[in-house]
Short mmCIF file of C-alpha atoms in Angstrom, two decimals:
data_model
loop_
_atom_site.label_atom_id
_atom_site.label_comp_id
_atom_site.label_asym_id
_atom_site.label_seq_id
_atom_site.Cartn_x
_atom_site.Cartn_y
_atom_site.Cartn_z
CA VAL G 266 16.39 -0.64 23.56
CA ASP G 267 17.85 -3.88 22.19
CA ASN G 268 14.38 -5.38 21.80
CA PHE G 269 13.14 -2.17 20.19
CA MET G 270 16.04 -2.18 17.72
CA ARG G 271 15.39 -5.79 16.86
CA ARG G 272 11.73 -5.10 16.11
CA MET G 273 12.59 -2.00 14.09
CA GLY G 274 15.41 -3.60 12.13
CA TYR G 275 18.23 -1.30 13.32
CA LYS G 276 21.76 -2.68 13.35
CA SER G 277 23.71 -0.50 15.83
CA ARG G 278 23.52 2.53 18.11
CA ASP G 279 25.51 5.09 20.07
CA GLU G 280 24.73 7.84 22.55
CA VAL G 281 25.18 11.59 22.20
CA PHE G 282 25.01 14.46 24.70
CA CYS G 283 24.22 17.97 23.48
CA CYS G 284 25.32 20.21 26.35
CA PRO G 285 28.21 22.65 27.03
CA GLU G 286 29.93 20.20 29.38
CA LYS G 287 30.09 17.23 27.01
CA LEU G 288 29.98 18.61 23.47
CA GLU G 289 33.22 20.20 22.30
CA ASN G 290 32.83 23.67 20.75
CA TYR G 291 29.23 23.65 21.92
CA GLU G 292 28.19 27.11 20.67
CA ALA G 293 29.71 26.60 17.22
CA ARG G 294 28.21 23.11 16.93
CA LEU G 295 24.77 24.32 18.00
CA LYS G 296 24.97 27.06 15.39
CA SER G 297 25.83 24.49 12.71
CA PHE G 298 22.90 22.28 13.81
CA PHE G 299 20.60 25.24 13.20
CA GLU G 300 21.79 25.68 9.63
CA GLU G 301 19.21 24.24 7.23
CA HIS G 302 20.67 21.00 5.90
CA ILE G 303 20.07 17.42 4.77
CA HIS G 304 21.81 14.08 5.30
CA GLU G 305 22.32 11.30 2.79
CA ASP G 306 20.90 8.82 5.30
CA GLU G 307 17.88 9.03 7.59
CA GLU G 308 18.47 10.67 10.98
CA ILE G 309 17.08 8.59 13.86
CA ARG G 310 16.97 9.87 17.45
CA LEU G 311 15.51 8.30 20.60
CA ILE G 312 15.45 10.98 23.31
CA ARG G 313 16.56 9.79 26.75
CA SER G 314 16.50 13.11 28.62
CA GLY G 315 16.35 16.82 28.01
CA VAL G 316 14.50 18.77 25.33
CA GLY G 317 15.19 19.59 21.70
CA TYR G 318 13.46 20.99 18.61
CA PHE G 319 13.56 19.70 15.05
CA ASP G 320 12.32 22.11 12.38
CA ILE G 321 11.07 20.50 9.15
CA ARG G 322 10.04 22.28 5.96
CA GLU G 323 6.37 21.91 5.05
CA ARG G 324 5.36 20.60 1.61
CA GLN G 325 5.27 23.99 -0.13
CA ASP G 326 8.71 24.81 1.32
CA LYS G 327 7.52 28.19 2.64
CA GLN G 328 7.12 27.61 6.37
CA TRP G 329 8.71 25.58 9.14
CA ILE G 330 7.00 22.87 11.18
CA ARG G 331 8.55 22.70 14.67
CA ILE G 332 8.65 19.32 16.40
CA LYS G 333 9.43 19.27 20.12
CA VAL G 334 11.18 16.12 21.34
CA THR G 335 11.19 15.05 24.99
CA PRO G 336 12.21 11.87 26.87
CA GLY G 337 10.73 8.76 25.23
CA ASP G 338 10.21 10.39 21.82
CA LEU G 339 11.56 8.82 18.65
CA ILE G 340 12.04 10.94 15.54
CA ILE G 341 13.10 9.79 12.07
CA VAL G 342 14.08 12.46 9.54
CA PRO G 343 14.17 10.95 6.00
CA ALA G 344 17.31 11.22 3.91
CA GLY G 345 17.21 14.36 1.75
CA CYS G 346 14.67 16.18 3.96
CA TYR G 347 15.61 19.80 4.79
CA HIS G 348 15.67 20.33 8.55
CA ARG G 349 17.49 21.99 11.44
CA PHE G 350 17.89 21.38 15.17
CA THR G 351 18.04 23.59 18.24
CA MET G 352 17.69 23.46 22.04
CA ASP G 353 15.71 25.24 24.73
CA SER G 354 17.16 27.32 27.54
CA SER G 355 18.23 24.22 29.50
CA ASN G 356 20.92 23.54 26.88
CA TYR G 357 20.70 19.80 27.43
CA THR G 358 19.61 16.86 25.28
CA ASN G 359 20.69 13.25 25.69
CA ALA G 360 19.76 10.98 22.78
CA ILE G 361 20.43 7.51 21.44
CA ARG G 362 21.26 7.44 17.76
CA LEU G 363 20.03 4.34 15.94
CA PHE G 364 21.56 3.11 12.70
CA SER G 365 20.03 0.85 10.06
CA GLU G 366 23.32 0.87 8.11
CA VAL G 367 26.67 2.66 8.31
CA PRO G 368 25.63 6.33 8.78
CA LYS G 369 26.82 9.31 6.76
CA TRP G 370 26.67 12.22 9.22
CA THR G 371 28.16 14.97 7.07
CA PRO G 372 25.52 17.74 6.88
CA LEU G 373 24.89 19.17 3.43
CA ASN G 374 23.81 22.77 3.93
CA ARG G 375 21.05 24.18 1.76
CA ALA G 376 23.13 27.27 1.07
CA GLU G 377 25.51 25.15 -1.00
CA LYS G 378 24.39 24.79 -4.63
CA GLU G 379 25.48 21.16 -4.78
CA THR G 380 22.96 20.18 -2.10
CA ALA G 381 19.92 20.76 -4.32
CA VAL G 382 21.19 18.20 -6.84
CA ASN G 383 22.50 15.68 -4.33
CA PHE G 384 21.04 12.22 -5.03
CA SER G 385 19.33 12.05 -1.61
CA ARG G 386 17.54 15.37 -2.16
CA VAL G 387 16.50 14.52 -5.72
CA ASP G 388 15.18 11.16 -4.53
CA TYR G 389 13.27 12.80 -1.66
CA GLU G 390 11.59 15.32 -3.96
CA LYS G 391 10.59 12.74 -6.56
CA ARG G 392 9.40 10.27 -3.94
CA TYR G 393 7.48 12.54 -1.55
CA LEU G 394 6.92 16.05 -2.92
CA LEU G 395 5.74 15.57 -6.49
CA PRO G 396 2.03 14.77 -6.82
CA VAL G 397 0.90 11.26 -7.77
CA GLY G 398 0.76 11.01 -11.53
CA HIS G 399 3.51 13.59 -12.14
CA PRO G 400 5.77 12.29 -14.95
CA ASP G 401 8.92 12.86 -12.88
CA ARG G 402 7.62 11.21 -9.70
CA ILE G 403 9.50 8.03 -8.86
CA LYS G 404 7.51 5.07 -10.13
CA GLU G 405 6.84 3.12 -7.00
CA HIS G 406 6.28 -0.60 -7.11
CA THR G 407 4.34 -2.73 -4.70
CA ILE G 408 5.65 -6.11 -3.61
CA TRP G 409 3.57 -7.54 -6.50
CA LYS G 410 6.09 -6.91 -9.28
CA ASP G 411 4.03 -8.78 -11.89
CA GLY G 412 1.26 -6.24 -11.30
CA GLY G 413 3.36 -3.50 -12.93
CA ALA G 414 4.09 0.01 -11.65
CA ALA G 415 1.90 1.37 -8.89
CA ASP G 416 -1.28 3.08 -10.09
CA LEU G 417 -4.68 4.07 -8.72
CA THR G 418 -6.79 1.02 -9.63
CA SER G 419 -4.83 -2.21 -10.09
CA ASN G 420 -1.63 -2.02 -8.03
CA VAL G 421 -2.04 0.63 -5.37
CA ILE G 422 0.42 1.88 -2.74
CA LEU G 423 -1.17 3.52 0.30
CA ASN G 424 1.33 5.24 2.61
CA GLN G 425 -1.05 7.25 4.82
CA PRO G 426 -3.68 5.44 6.94
CA ASN G 427 -5.88 8.55 6.99
CA GLN G 428 -6.33 8.13 3.22
CA PHE G 429 -7.58 4.54 3.51
CA ASP G 430 -11.34 5.20 3.40
CA GLU G 431 -11.15 7.58 0.47
CA THR G 432 -8.80 5.27 -1.45
CA ILE G 433 -11.03 2.21 -1.05
CA ARG G 434 -14.18 4.20 -1.80
CA ARG G 435 -12.65 5.60 -4.99
CA LEU G 436 -11.28 2.20 -5.98
CA VAL G 437 -14.65 0.46 -5.63
CA GLN G 438 -16.43 3.19 -7.57
CA ASP G 439 -13.74 3.18 -10.27
CA LEU G 440 -14.15 -0.57 -10.56
CA GLY G 441 -17.87 0.00 -10.97
CA ALA G 442 -17.20 2.34 -13.87
CA LYS G 443 -14.70 -0.13 -15.33
CA LYS G 444 -17.22 -2.93 -15.10
CA ALA G 445 -19.93 -0.87 -16.75
CA ALA G 446 -17.58 0.03 -19.59
CA ASP G 447 -16.09 -3.44 -19.94
CA SER G 448 -14.97 -3.89 -23.52
CA ARG G 449 -16.75 -7.23 -23.88
CA ARG G 450 -20.06 -5.65 -22.82
CA PHE G 451 -20.34 -2.43 -24.81
CA PHE G 452 -24.07 -2.94 -24.95
CA LYS G 453 -26.32 -1.94 -22.06
CA LEU G 454 -26.20 -4.15 -18.98
CA ASP G 455 -29.99 -4.48 -19.06
CA GLU G 456 -29.46 -6.62 -22.16
CA ALA G 457 -27.24 -9.05 -20.24
CA SER G 458 -29.98 -11.68 -20.00
CA LYS G 459 -30.36 -11.68 -23.77
CA TYR G 460 -26.61 -12.03 -24.12
CA ALA G 461 -26.57 -14.91 -21.60
CA ALA G 462 -29.25 -16.79 -23.50
CA LEU G 463 -27.42 -16.33 -26.79
CA VAL G 464 -24.09 -17.57 -25.37
CA THR G 465 -25.84 -20.58 -23.81
CA ASP G 466 -27.55 -21.48 -27.08
CA LYS G 467 -24.34 -21.16 -29.08
CA LEU G 468 -22.38 -23.31 -26.64
CA LYS G 469 -25.11 -25.95 -26.67
CA ALA G 470 -25.02 -25.95 -30.46
CA LYS G 471 -21.29 -26.73 -30.23
CA ASN G 472 -22.00 -29.54 -27.74
CA ALA G 473 -19.78 -27.65 -25.27
CA THR G 474 -20.10 -28.36 -21.59
CA ILE G 475 -21.68 -25.38 -19.85
CA THR G 476 -20.20 -24.71 -16.43
CA SER G 477 -21.42 -22.31 -13.77
CA ASN G 478 -18.77 -19.84 -14.86
CA HIS G 479 -20.01 -19.80 -18.44
CA LEU G 480 -23.26 -18.48 -17.04
CA LYS G 481 -21.50 -16.14 -14.63
CA ILE G 482 -19.49 -14.65 -17.46
CA ALA G 483 -22.47 -14.50 -19.78
CA SER G 484 -24.61 -12.66 -17.23
CA ALA G 485 -21.89 -10.21 -16.15
CA GLU G 486 -21.74 -11.63 -12.64
CA ILE G 487 -18.02 -12.31 -12.29
CA PRO G 488 -16.87 -10.33 -9.25
CA TYR G 489 -13.78 -8.22 -8.89
CA LEU G 490 -11.25 -9.10 -6.21
CA ILE G 491 -9.57 -6.53 -3.94
CA VAL G 492 -6.61 -7.72 -1.87
CA LEU G 493 -5.55 -5.46 1.00
CA TYR G 494 -2.04 -6.18 2.31
CA PHE G 495 -0.91 -4.49 5.52
CA THR G 496 2.87 -4.68 5.66
CA GLY G 497 5.80 -2.78 7.10
CA ALA G 498 6.95 0.08 4.86
CA HIS G 499 10.09 -0.58 2.84
CA PHE G 500 13.49 1.08 3.10
CA PRO G 501 13.88 2.80 -0.30
CA ARG G 502 17.57 1.95 -0.64
CA VAL G 503 17.22 -1.80 -0.13
CA ASN G 504 13.50 -2.14 -0.97
CA GLN G 505 12.92 -4.32 2.07
CA SER G 506 10.45 -3.96 4.90
CA TRP G 507 11.53 -2.96 8.41
CA CYS G 508 9.31 -5.82 9.67
CA PRO G 509 11.13 -9.21 9.56
CA ASP G 510 7.86 -11.18 9.35
CA CYS G 511 6.79 -9.02 6.41
CA VAL G 512 10.06 -9.72 4.61
CA THR G 513 9.10 -13.39 4.77
CA SER G 514 5.48 -12.89 3.71
CA ASP G 515 6.07 -10.40 0.84
CA PRO G 516 7.12 -13.03 -1.75
CA ILE G 517 4.32 -15.38 -0.62
CA VAL G 518 1.70 -12.69 -1.23
CA SER G 519 3.22 -11.73 -4.57
CA SER G 520 3.46 -15.33 -5.77
CA GLN G 521 -0.20 -16.10 -4.98
CA LEU G 522 -1.44 -12.92 -6.66
CA SER G 523 0.44 -13.84 -9.84
CA HIS G 524 -0.77 -17.44 -9.71
CA VAL G 525 -4.44 -16.49 -9.48
CA ALA G 526 -4.12 -13.63 -11.99
CA ASN G 527 -2.36 -15.86 -14.51
CA SER G 528 -4.91 -18.62 -14.02
CA THR G 529 -7.75 -16.37 -15.08
CA SER G 530 -6.06 -13.96 -17.47
CA THR G 531 -6.13 -16.32 -20.49
CA LEU G 532 -9.89 -16.58 -20.33
CA LEU G 533 -10.55 -12.95 -19.55
CA LYS G 534 -8.08 -11.57 -22.07
CA GLY G 535 -9.59 -13.90 -24.65
CA MET G 536 -13.03 -12.59 -23.88
CA ASN G 537 -11.70 -9.09 -24.52
CA SER G 538 -9.77 -10.00 -27.66
CA ASP G 539 -12.22 -8.70 -30.24
CA ALA G 540 -13.88 -5.71 -28.62
CA ALA G 541 -14.60 -4.07 -31.96
CA ASN G 542 -17.14 -6.80 -32.79
CA LYS G 543 -19.00 -6.59 -29.46
CA ALA G 544 -21.26 -3.62 -29.93
CA THR G 545 -24.41 -5.74 -29.65
CA PRO G 546 -25.46 -8.79 -27.58
CA GLU G 547 -25.57 -10.88 -30.76
CA LYS G 548 -22.01 -10.04 -31.84
CA ALA G 549 -20.68 -10.30 -28.29
CA ALA G 550 -22.28 -13.72 -27.79
CA THR G 551 -20.87 -15.03 -31.07
CA VAL G 552 -17.29 -14.00 -30.25
CA ASP G 553 -17.46 -15.08 -26.59
CA ALA G 554 -18.94 -18.48 -27.42
CA GLU G 555 -16.12 -19.10 -29.92
CA VAL G 556 -13.50 -18.08 -27.39
CA SER G 557 -15.18 -20.18 -24.69
CA ASP G 558 -15.21 -23.25 -26.91
CA SER G 559 -11.60 -22.82 -28.04
CA LEU G 560 -10.30 -22.42 -24.49
CA GLY G 561 -12.13 -25.45 -23.26
CA GLU G 562 -13.90 -26.27 -20.03
CA GLY G 563 -10.71 -26.12 -17.95
CA ALA G 564 -10.40 -22.41 -18.57
CA PHE G 565 -13.66 -21.79 -16.78
CA ASN G 566 -12.66 -22.48 -13.20
CA GLU G 567 -14.42 -21.13 -10.16
CA HIS G 568 -11.76 -18.45 -9.66
CA ALA G 569 -12.50 -16.48 -12.82
CA PHE G 570 -12.33 -12.99 -11.35
CA ALA G 571 -12.64 -10.21 -13.88
CA HIS G 572 -10.02 -8.08 -12.19
CA ILE G 573 -7.64 -8.24 -9.22
CA SER G 574 -6.84 -4.95 -7.49
CA PHE G 575 -3.97 -5.09 -5.03
CA VAL G 576 -3.65 -2.41 -2.34
CA GLN G 577 -0.42 -2.39 -0.36
CA CYS G 578 -1.11 -0.54 2.90
CA ASN G 579 2.33 0.46 4.16
CA VAL G 580 2.67 0.59 7.94
CA GLN G 581 5.27 3.11 9.08
CA ARG G 582 7.39 1.76 11.94
CA ALA G 583 7.65 5.02 13.89
CA SER G 584 3.89 5.51 14.20
CA TYR G 585 2.98 1.83 14.59
CA ILE G 586 5.29 0.34 17.21
CA GLY G 587 3.73 0.54 20.67
CA ASN G 588 0.94 2.86 19.51
CA GLN G 589 -2.44 1.37 20.41
CA GLU G 590 -4.16 4.37 18.83
CA TYR G 591 -2.61 3.72 15.42
CA LEU G 592 -5.36 4.34 12.87
CA TYR G 593 -5.40 0.87 11.33
CA ARG G 594 -5.69 -0.61 14.82
CA THR G 595 -8.70 1.52 15.74
CA HIS G 596 -10.35 1.54 12.31
CA PRO G 597 -13.71 -0.32 12.68
CA PHE G 598 -13.24 -2.18 9.40
CA VAL G 599 -9.52 -2.98 9.47
CA GLN G 600 -9.03 -3.65 13.21
CA LEU G 601 -5.38 -4.47 12.60
CA LYS G 602 -3.96 -6.82 15.21
CA SER G 603 -0.53 -7.45 13.71
CA ILE G 604 1.47 -7.25 10.51
CA PRO G 605 1.58 -8.78 8.03
CA THR G 606 -2.18 -9.07 7.51
CA VAL G 607 -4.07 -9.82 4.28
CA MET G 608 -7.75 -9.01 3.76
CA VAL G 609 -9.61 -10.14 0.64
CA LEU G 610 -12.75 -8.35 -0.57
CA ARG G 611 -15.09 -9.51 -3.30
CA VAL G 612 -16.80 -6.87 -5.39
CA GLY G 613 -19.70 -7.64 -7.75
CA LEU G 614 -22.42 -5.79 -9.57
CA LYS G 615 -25.01 -4.38 -7.21
CA GLY G 616 -28.01 -6.71 -6.96
CA LYS G 617 -26.13 -9.71 -8.39
CA GLY G 618 -25.96 -11.59 -5.11
CA ILE G 619 -22.42 -10.67 -4.05
CA ALA G 620 -23.49 -9.87 -0.51
CA ALA G 621 -22.09 -10.56 2.94
CA THR G 622 -22.32 -14.11 4.19
CA ALA G 623 -24.01 -14.88 7.50
CA GLU G 624 -20.59 -15.37 9.09
CA GLU G 625 -19.40 -12.00 7.79
CA GLU G 626 -22.53 -10.28 9.06
CA ALA G 627 -22.13 -11.99 12.43
CA GLU G 628 -18.56 -10.73 12.67
CA GLY G 629 -19.76 -7.25 11.75
CA GLU G 630 -17.03 -6.73 9.16
CA ALA G 631 -19.18 -6.10 6.10
CA ALA G 632 -21.08 -3.32 7.85
CA HIS G 633 -17.91 -1.28 8.18
CA ILE G 634 -16.58 -1.47 4.64
CA PRO G 635 -15.72 2.16 3.81
CA VAL G 636 -18.03 2.41 0.79
CA ASP G 637 -21.17 4.48 0.52
CA GLU G 638 -23.63 1.80 -0.61
CA ALA G 639 -26.20 4.41 -1.56
CA GLU G 640 -23.86 5.76 -4.23
CA SER G 641 -21.83 2.70 -5.12
CA GLU G 642 -22.81 0.50 -8.05
CA ARG G 643 -21.10 -2.45 -6.39
CA ASP G 644 -21.82 -4.98 -3.68
CA VAL G 645 -18.78 -5.41 -1.43
CA ALA G 646 -18.14 -8.07 1.19
CA VAL G 647 -15.20 -9.45 3.15
CA LEU G 648 -14.11 -12.80 1.75
CA GLY G 649 -11.39 -13.61 4.27
CA ARG G 650 -8.44 -12.51 6.38
CA TYR G 651 -4.99 -13.99 6.99
CA THR G 652 -2.26 -13.03 9.45
CA ASP G 653 1.30 -14.25 9.90
CA PRO G 654 2.37 -16.93 9.17
CA LEU G 655 0.82 -16.95 5.71
CA PRO G 656 0.36 -20.37 4.06
CA ALA G 657 2.10 -20.61 0.69
CA ASP G 658 -1.29 -21.17 -0.98
CA TRP G 659 -3.28 -18.70 1.13
CA LEU G 660 -5.24 -17.15 -1.77
CA THR G 661 -6.04 -20.30 -3.75
CA ARG G 662 -7.01 -21.99 -0.49
CA LEU G 663 -9.35 -19.14 0.35
CA LEU G 664 -10.92 -19.07 -3.10
CA SER G 665 -11.31 -22.84 -3.17
CA LYS G 666 -13.13 -22.74 0.15
CA GLN G 667 -15.48 -20.05 -1.14
CA PHE G 668 -15.91 -20.94 -4.81
CA GLY G 669 -15.04 -24.56 -5.47
CA PRO G 670 -12.09 -26.58 -6.86
CA SER G 671 -8.53 -25.43 -6.40
CA LEU G 672 -6.62 -23.93 -9.30
#
């Protein structure tokens, strides 16, 4: 149990017996347990012996979901979640109570009006029950604070592993739509070659040095970058992961994302600075060549990604620890071995050469990317993977290896 607590981040524990012989006023206490209530802190129970039942309200708050707990089971009831507890005919349950902080055990019964407006209940509703996008839903933030509030395309929080495939599929297709509607390419993509030639001519006329990225940008070939970060879910109160190694890696991941994003944003924002004048290849080339020349050759480094999408895949401690069937572990694409883990995907226009490398094909990773290639307008490939311990320059190192000089 000590090792388990250490891995889970719990600070202390005690032991409780629910039976007539050891629990004073047993019948009255059992009746109070069965009253629908919440706690201001999460309720954590590791069952040692006996049987019990936790009833949890389903999302629509109309029916109960009954959870049977037996020896070896661990259950965590979030703060603010309506629930109740009862026993079977054996009238015996022995459990270890685990504490992450000093617990507040006072039950707040649903029958009391004050319970509905208690901070823990309000937080629970806004965090878990309101649909994504609802104006009152708590604005979640990933560990990448510079990326802004969590959304569906740039800074994504994924709490349920069974939503991984659909989330990545939607993200890649949304990026395809974003690319097609890019404000610096309002004209049709089949005119990209004309645009590329015009930019090249204008830069030559200015005696500007033409780098490979000038041509990449001019021909709409800059890929998008998707960073998948598998990390232990955070405690809402302290905004810190239950996984000690993840606590260490979180700021490293965030710092590298900001470094790469900031290194390319000047160029890319500049290219988007005068969208109103970019309705044709001629106008777009004129504006982009001027911006290119003013920014100078140094702005065109080999890491000029058009967009970085960060997906924080939260790993819940209760379903992950000791569970070899955990979905991310068995997923043919993810094949999670440990947390923290970072996977980097590159996404480019279909047919523009952003395909899997021989090494990626040999490893079989690219074949399992959860994107329907028949429908997608993107080419997607695995660029790299890192596990703990993460180097401080993990992303720039990876990009330098793949694309050239370091930032």
